[in-house]
Structure formats: structure tokens, C-alpha cells
Coordinates of C-alpha atoms and ligand atoms in Angstrom, one line a residue:
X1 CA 16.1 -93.0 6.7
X2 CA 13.7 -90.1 7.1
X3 CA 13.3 -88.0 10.9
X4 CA 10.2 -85.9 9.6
X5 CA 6.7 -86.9 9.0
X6 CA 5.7 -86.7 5.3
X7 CA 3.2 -87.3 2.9
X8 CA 3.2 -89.3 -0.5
X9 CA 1.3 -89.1 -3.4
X10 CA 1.3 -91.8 -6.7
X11 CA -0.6 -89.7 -9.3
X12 CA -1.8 -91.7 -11.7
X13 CA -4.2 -91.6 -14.7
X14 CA -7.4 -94.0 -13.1
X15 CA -6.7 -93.4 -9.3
X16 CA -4.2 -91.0 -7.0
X17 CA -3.1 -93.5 -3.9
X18 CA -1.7 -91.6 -0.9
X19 CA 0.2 -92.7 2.3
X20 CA 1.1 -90.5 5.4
X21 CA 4.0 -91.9 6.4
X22 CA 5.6 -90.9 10.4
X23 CA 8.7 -89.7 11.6
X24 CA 10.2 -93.7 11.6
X25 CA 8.7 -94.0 8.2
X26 CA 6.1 -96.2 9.5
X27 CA 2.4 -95.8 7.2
X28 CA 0.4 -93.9 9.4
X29 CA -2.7 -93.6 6.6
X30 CA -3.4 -94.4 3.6
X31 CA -6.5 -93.5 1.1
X32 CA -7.2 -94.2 -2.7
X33 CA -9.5 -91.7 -4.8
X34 CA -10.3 -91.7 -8.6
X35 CA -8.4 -89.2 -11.1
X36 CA -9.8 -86.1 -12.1
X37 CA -8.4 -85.0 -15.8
X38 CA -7.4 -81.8 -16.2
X39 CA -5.1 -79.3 -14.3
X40 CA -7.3 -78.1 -12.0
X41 CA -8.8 -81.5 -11.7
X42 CA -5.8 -82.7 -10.7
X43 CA -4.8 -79.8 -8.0
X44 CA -8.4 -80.0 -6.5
X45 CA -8.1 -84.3 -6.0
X46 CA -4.6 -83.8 -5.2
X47 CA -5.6 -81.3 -2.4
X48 CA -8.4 -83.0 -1.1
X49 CA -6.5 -86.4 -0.6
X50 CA -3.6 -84.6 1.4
X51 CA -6.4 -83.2 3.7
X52 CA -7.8 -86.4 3.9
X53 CA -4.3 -87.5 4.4
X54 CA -3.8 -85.5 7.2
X55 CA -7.2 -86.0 9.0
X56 CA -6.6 -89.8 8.9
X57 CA -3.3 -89.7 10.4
X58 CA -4.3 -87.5 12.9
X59 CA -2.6 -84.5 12.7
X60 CA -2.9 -81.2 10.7
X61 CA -1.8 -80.8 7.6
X62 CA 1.0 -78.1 9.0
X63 CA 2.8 -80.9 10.9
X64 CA 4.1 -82.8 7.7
X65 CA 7.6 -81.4 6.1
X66 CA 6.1 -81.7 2.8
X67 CA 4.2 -83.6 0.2
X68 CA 5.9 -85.7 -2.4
X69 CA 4.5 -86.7 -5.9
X70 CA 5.3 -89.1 -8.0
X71 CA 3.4 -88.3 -11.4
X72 CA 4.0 -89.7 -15.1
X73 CA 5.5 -87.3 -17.6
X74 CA 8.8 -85.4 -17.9
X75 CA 9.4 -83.9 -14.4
X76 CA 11.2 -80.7 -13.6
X77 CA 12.0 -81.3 -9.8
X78 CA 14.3 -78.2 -9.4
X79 CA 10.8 -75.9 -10.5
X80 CA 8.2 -78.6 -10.0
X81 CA 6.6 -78.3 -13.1
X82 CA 4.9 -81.5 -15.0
X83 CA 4.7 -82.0 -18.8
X84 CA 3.8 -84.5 -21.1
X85 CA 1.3 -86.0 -18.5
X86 CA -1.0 -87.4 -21.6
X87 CA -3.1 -89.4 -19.4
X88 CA -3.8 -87.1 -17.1
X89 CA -4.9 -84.5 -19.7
X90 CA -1.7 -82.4 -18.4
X91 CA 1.1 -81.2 -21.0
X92 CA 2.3 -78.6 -18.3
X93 CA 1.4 -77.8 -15.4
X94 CA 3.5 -76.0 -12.1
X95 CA 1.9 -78.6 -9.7
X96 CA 4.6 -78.5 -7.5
X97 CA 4.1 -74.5 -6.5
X98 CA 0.4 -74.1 -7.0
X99 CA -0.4 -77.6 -4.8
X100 CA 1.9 -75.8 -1.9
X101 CA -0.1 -72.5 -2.5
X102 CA -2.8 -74.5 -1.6
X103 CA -2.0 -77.0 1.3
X104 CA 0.7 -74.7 2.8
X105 CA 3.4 -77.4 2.8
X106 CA 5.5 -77.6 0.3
X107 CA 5.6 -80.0 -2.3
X108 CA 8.5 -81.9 -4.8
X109 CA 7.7 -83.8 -7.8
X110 CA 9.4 -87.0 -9.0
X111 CA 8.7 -88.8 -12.4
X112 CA 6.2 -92.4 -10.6
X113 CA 8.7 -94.6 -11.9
X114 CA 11.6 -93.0 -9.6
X115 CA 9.5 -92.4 -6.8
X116 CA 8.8 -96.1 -7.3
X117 CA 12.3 -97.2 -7.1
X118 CA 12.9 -95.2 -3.8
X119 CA 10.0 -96.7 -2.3
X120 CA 10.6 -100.3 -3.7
X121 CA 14.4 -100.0 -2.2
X122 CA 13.2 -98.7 0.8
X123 CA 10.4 -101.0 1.7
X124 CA 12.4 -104.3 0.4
X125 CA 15.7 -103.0 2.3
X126 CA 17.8 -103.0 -0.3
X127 CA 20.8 -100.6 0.1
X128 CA 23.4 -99.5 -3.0
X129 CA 22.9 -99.7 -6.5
X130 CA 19.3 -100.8 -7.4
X131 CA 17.2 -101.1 -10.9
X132 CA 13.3 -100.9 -10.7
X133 CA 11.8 -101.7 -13.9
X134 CA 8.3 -100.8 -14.8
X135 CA 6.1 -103.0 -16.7
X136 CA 2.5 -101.3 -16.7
X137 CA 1.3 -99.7 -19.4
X138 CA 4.3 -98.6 -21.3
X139 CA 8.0 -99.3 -20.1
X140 CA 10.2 -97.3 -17.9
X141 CA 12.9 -97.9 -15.0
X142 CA 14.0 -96.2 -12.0
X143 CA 17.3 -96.0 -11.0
X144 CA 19.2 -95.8 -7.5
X145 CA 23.0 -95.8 -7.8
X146 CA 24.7 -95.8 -4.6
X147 CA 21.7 -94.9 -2.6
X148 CA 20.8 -91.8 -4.7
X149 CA 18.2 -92.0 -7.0
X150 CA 19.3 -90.6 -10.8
X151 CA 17.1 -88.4 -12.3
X152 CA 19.3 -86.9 -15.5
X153 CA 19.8 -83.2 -16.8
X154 CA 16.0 -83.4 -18.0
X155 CA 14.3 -85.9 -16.4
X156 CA 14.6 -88.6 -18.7
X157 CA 16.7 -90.8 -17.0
X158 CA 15.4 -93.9 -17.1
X159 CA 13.6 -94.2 -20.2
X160 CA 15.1 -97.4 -21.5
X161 CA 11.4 -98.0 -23.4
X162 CA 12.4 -96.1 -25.9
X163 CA 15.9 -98.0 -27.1
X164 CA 15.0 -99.6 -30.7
X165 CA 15.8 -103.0 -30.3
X166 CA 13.1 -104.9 -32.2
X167 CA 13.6 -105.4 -35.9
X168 CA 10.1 -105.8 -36.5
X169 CA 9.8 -101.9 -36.2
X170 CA 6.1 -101.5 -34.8
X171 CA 5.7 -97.7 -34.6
X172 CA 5.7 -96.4 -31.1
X173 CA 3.7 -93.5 -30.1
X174 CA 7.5 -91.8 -29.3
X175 CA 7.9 -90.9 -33.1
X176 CA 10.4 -94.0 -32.8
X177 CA 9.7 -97.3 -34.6
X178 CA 11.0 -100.9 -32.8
X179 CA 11.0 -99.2 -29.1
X180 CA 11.4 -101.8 -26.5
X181 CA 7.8 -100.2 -25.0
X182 CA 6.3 -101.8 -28.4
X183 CA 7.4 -105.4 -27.3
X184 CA 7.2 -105.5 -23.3
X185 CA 4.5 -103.6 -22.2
X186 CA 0.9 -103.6 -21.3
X187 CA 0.4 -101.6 -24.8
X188 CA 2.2 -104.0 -26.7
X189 CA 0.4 -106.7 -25.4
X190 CA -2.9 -105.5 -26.5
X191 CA -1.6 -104.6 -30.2
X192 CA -0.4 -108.1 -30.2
X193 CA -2.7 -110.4 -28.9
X194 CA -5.4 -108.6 -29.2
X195 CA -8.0 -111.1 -27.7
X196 CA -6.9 -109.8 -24.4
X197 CA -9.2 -106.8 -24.5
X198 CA -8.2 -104.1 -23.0
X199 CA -6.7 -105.7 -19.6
X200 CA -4.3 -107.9 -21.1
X201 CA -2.5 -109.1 -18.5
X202 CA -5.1 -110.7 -16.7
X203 CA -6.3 -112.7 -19.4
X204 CA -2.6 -114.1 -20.3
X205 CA -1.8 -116.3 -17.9
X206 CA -5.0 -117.9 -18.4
X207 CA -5.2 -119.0 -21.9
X208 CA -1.0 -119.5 -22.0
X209 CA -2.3 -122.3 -18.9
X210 CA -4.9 -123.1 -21.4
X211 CA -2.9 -123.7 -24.1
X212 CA -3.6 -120.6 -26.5
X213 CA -0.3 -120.6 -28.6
X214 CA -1.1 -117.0 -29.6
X215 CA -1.3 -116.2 -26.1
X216 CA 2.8 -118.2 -25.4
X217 CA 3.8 -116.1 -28.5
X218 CA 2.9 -112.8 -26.8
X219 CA 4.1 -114.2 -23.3
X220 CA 7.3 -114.9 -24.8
X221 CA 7.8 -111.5 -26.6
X222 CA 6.5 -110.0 -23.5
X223 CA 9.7 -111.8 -21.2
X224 CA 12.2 -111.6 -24.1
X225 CA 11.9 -107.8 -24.1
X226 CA 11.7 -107.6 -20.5
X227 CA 14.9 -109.6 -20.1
X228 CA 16.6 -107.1 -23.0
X229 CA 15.3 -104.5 -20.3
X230 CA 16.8 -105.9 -17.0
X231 CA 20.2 -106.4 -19.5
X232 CA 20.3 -102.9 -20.7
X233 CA 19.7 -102.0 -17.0
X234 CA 22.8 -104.3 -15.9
X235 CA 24.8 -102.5 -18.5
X236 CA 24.2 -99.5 -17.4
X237 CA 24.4 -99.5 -13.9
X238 CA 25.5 -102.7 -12.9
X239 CA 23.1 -103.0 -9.9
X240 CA 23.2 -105.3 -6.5
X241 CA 19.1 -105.7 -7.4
X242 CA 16.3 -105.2 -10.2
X243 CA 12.9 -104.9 -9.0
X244 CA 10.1 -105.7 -11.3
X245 CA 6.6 -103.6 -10.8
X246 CA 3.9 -102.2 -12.6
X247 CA 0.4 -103.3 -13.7
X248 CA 1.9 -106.8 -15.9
X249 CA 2.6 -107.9 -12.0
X250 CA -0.8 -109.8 -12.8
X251 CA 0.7 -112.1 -14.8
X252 CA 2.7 -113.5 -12.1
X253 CA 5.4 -116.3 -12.2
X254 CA 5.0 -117.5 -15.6
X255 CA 6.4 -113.8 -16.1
X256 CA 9.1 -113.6 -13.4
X257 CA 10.2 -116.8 -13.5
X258 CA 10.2 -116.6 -18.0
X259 CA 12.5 -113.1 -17.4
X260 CA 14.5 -115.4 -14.7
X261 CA 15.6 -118.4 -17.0
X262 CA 15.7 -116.4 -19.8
X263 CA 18.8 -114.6 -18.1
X264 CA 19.8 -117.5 -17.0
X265 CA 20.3 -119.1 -20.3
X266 CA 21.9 -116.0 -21.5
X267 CA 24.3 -116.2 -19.0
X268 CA 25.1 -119.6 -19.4
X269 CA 26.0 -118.5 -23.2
X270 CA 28.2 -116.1 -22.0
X271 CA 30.4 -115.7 -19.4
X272 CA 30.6 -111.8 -19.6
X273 CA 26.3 -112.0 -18.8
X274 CA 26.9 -114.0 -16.4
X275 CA 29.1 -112.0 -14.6
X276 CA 26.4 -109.4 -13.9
X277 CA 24.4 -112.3 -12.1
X278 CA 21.1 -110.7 -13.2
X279 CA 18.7 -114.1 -13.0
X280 CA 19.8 -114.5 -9.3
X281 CA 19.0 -110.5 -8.5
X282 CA 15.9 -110.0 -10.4
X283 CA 13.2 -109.3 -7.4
X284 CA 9.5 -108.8 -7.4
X285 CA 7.5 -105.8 -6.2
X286 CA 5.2 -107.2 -3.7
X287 CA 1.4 -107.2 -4.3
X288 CA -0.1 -104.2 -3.3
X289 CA 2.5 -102.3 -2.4
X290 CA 2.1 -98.4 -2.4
X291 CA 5.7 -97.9 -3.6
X292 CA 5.3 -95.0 -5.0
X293 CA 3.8 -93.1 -2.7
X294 CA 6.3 -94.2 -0.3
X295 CA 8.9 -93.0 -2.4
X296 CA 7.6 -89.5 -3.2
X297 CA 7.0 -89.3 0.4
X298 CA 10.8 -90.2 1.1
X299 CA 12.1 -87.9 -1.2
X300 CA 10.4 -84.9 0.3
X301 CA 12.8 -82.5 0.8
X302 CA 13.9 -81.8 4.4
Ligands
ZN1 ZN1 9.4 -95.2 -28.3

């Protein structure tokens, strides 16, 4: 899939992981450094863990095509300019052109959760149409039709947190009340059951097992919107696979296999679900994986 050597940034608001990946594709380093706010903060970490990048892989930074980025926010590839990146303290920066002023590669920008797909397709092998669907913080898919990943006029493509769906019409930080982030989300979880604390999703699983029904409540609004997620995706863009990520991976099975049978029942309600075959096609990112980083690295342009 890719001839040149690369390297691949995930940009993200606690920790910026990076892989160098070789001219088969193979991971030839990897390194993980904390987050500096900021725009400059984030040039100078970004910087540093290319060079760092390089040194492990054992080669000069000149000997990579480029340096891909997947960063949260609204993307403009075709200038590689950032904005909205609230957790990064960024509402716009031209990261793309100043981080190749600085490394003397050049360097394309991708929204995470597309760079996330790529990787996620390309690590799992799976070819054609393919849905990745972010559950971390807030809510988000990437989307591969035919191969090509789909990035819209304006970036957005994708955003499927943001459909109102939930009659209960919490407010969402989008100006939007109801938003599918506000039910299935690391964000939703902690407005919801708030005796999670701040890392929800590793408490969860723990008192559902324990028998907390507060805790099966927000479990089962957590893999009812997730399922309306994986739906909307099958609507869209009917695809052969939809890979689940992001940071509510910690809750494990309980999640995956609640999103599963979920579909499965809708399906068995309706004939026209069913033919989408969603429960069978829902995968799982596997722990750990840099996919990200892999992706941003793929999509380097040649
Ligand atoms: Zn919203």
C-alpha cells in the first residue's frame, strides 16, 4: 500500500503517539511524549518527536516522504491548517506548513478520527467500504468508501455526534441540544453517572458486574446510542465493516457485545436492518493499536 518510508503522528490533547513506519509499511519506531498546549507548544513537541522519530528508526529525518498528522478539530488538508482544536488550546493554527518549515519534510493533516479509519483498515486488512466509529471522549466516525477515505467539502465528514436523536434534549457543547455525543460518549457518561469520576469508562464495567443499576442504566444508553451510530453509519454508506475505537474500548465486551445484540435484535424486527448485516460486521480496534498514527502516516502524500 505505501513504497515510501513515512512518519505518523496522533495529536492528541494528553499525549502525541508517533510511529515511523518503512517502505513495506512495517513499524520501524514508535515513541509517546505528553502534550504541550498552545501553538507553539504544539509545533515544538511535534518537532521534537519526528526527530526522535527519525533517530529511532535510524535514518535522518530527510529520508521520510513526509509526516502525516492526524489532529482533532476541523482540518483543512488542501492548506493544512487546524481549527477548533479546543483541547489543544488551538483554534487555528497552519501546522501543516510551519511543521515542514521546521523538519524539512513536508507534512499533511487529517482530522484523528480519519486518520484512524485508514490505519484501522489497513492494519485489520480490510479492503472496500469501511466505517470506524469513535467512542472516546465525544463521538465521531471515519469513513473509507471504496478504499478512499471521505473527508467532505469542509472537513466535517463524519461527524455523526452531532445528529439530534435523543428526545431528552441534554445540551451539547455544539449549540445543539439531544446530539448523539450527549448519549454515547465518554462525556456523556460522566454527566450521567456521575460516580464514575472523571474516567468513566473504567469504572463501568465494574459496578454494572457489581450490580450498580445506575451504572446498567448508563451502560445501556451508552450501547443504545452507539448502535443508533453504527445504524446511521450503515445508512450512509452501507459498509463491508464498522470498526469500533476510542478511549470507551475499556469497557470491553459488555460494550461490544451490548452494540452486537442490540443490532441483532433490530434486525430481527426488520428485515430491511437486517439486510445491512451490521451485528455480524461490527469489529473491534485492537488494544493498543497506534491506528492513527498509522493512518496519518499512510496518507502522506507521495
Ligand atoms: Zn452536538
Amino acid at each position: 500500500m505505501i513504497t515510501t518510508p513515512r512518519i505518523g503522528l496522533d495529536v492528541g490533547g494528553t499525549k502525541i503517539e508517533g510511529v515511523a513506519l518503512d517502505e513495506s509499511g512495517e513499524i520501524v519506531a514508535r515513541r509517546v511524549i505528553p502534550s504541550v498546549p498552545g501553538e507553539e507548544g504544539v509545533l515544538t513537541s511535534t518537532a521534537a518527536i519526528v526527530a526522535e522519530l527519525a533517530t529511532g528508526a535510524g535514518r535522518g529525518v530527510a529520508e521520510f516522504a513526509g509526516v502525516g498528522i492526524g489532529i482533532p478539530g476541523q482540518v483543512d488538508r488542501a492548506n493544512g491548517i487546524v481549527r477548533n482544536a479546543y483541547n489543544l488550546g488551538v483554534s487555528s493554527l497552519a501546522l501543516g506548513p510551519a511543521l515542514a518549515g521546521r523538519v524539512g519534510i513536508p507534512v499533511s493533516l487529517d482530522n484523528d478520527v480519519t486518520a484512524a479509519a485508514i490505519g484501522a483498515a489497513f492494519t485489520m486488512g480490510l479492503d472496500g467500504t469501511v466505517a470506524y466509529l469513535n467512542l472516546g471522549t465525544g463521538l465521531a466516525a471515519g469513513i473509507i468508501v471504496d478504499g478512499a477515505p471521505v473527508r467532505g467539502a469542509d472537513g466535517f465528514a463524519g461527524e455523526i455526534g452531532h445528529l439530534p436523536i435523543d428526545p431528552r434534549r441534554r445540551a451539547c457543547p455544539c449549540g445543539q441540544c439531544g446530539c448523539l455525543e450527549t448519549v454515547a460518549s465518554g462525556s456523556a457518561l460522566r454527566a450521567y453517572w456521575p460516580a464514575g469520576g472523571d474516567h468513566p469508562g473504567r469504572a463501568l464495567g465494574a459496578a454494572v458486574a457489581a450490580g450498580d443499576p445506575d451504572a446498567r442504566l448508563a451502560l445501556d444508553s451508552l450501547i443504545d446510542g452507539a448502535a443508533s451510530a453504527v445504524r446511521v453509519l450503515g445508512f450512509t454508506v452501507n459498509p463491508g465493516a464498522v470498526v469500533i475505537g476510542g478511549g470507551l474500548r475499556l469497557l470491553g465486551s459488555p460494550l461490544y457485545e451490548g452494540i452486537r445484540k442490540t443490532l441483532a435484535d433490530q434486525e430481527e424486527a426488520s428485515e430491511f436492518i437486517a439486510a445491512l448485516r451490521l451485528s455480524e460486521r461490527v469489529r473491534v480496534l485492537p488494544e493498543g493499536s497506534p491506528a492513527a498514527a498509522i493512518g496519518a502516516a499512510i496518507a502522506v502524500n507521495d
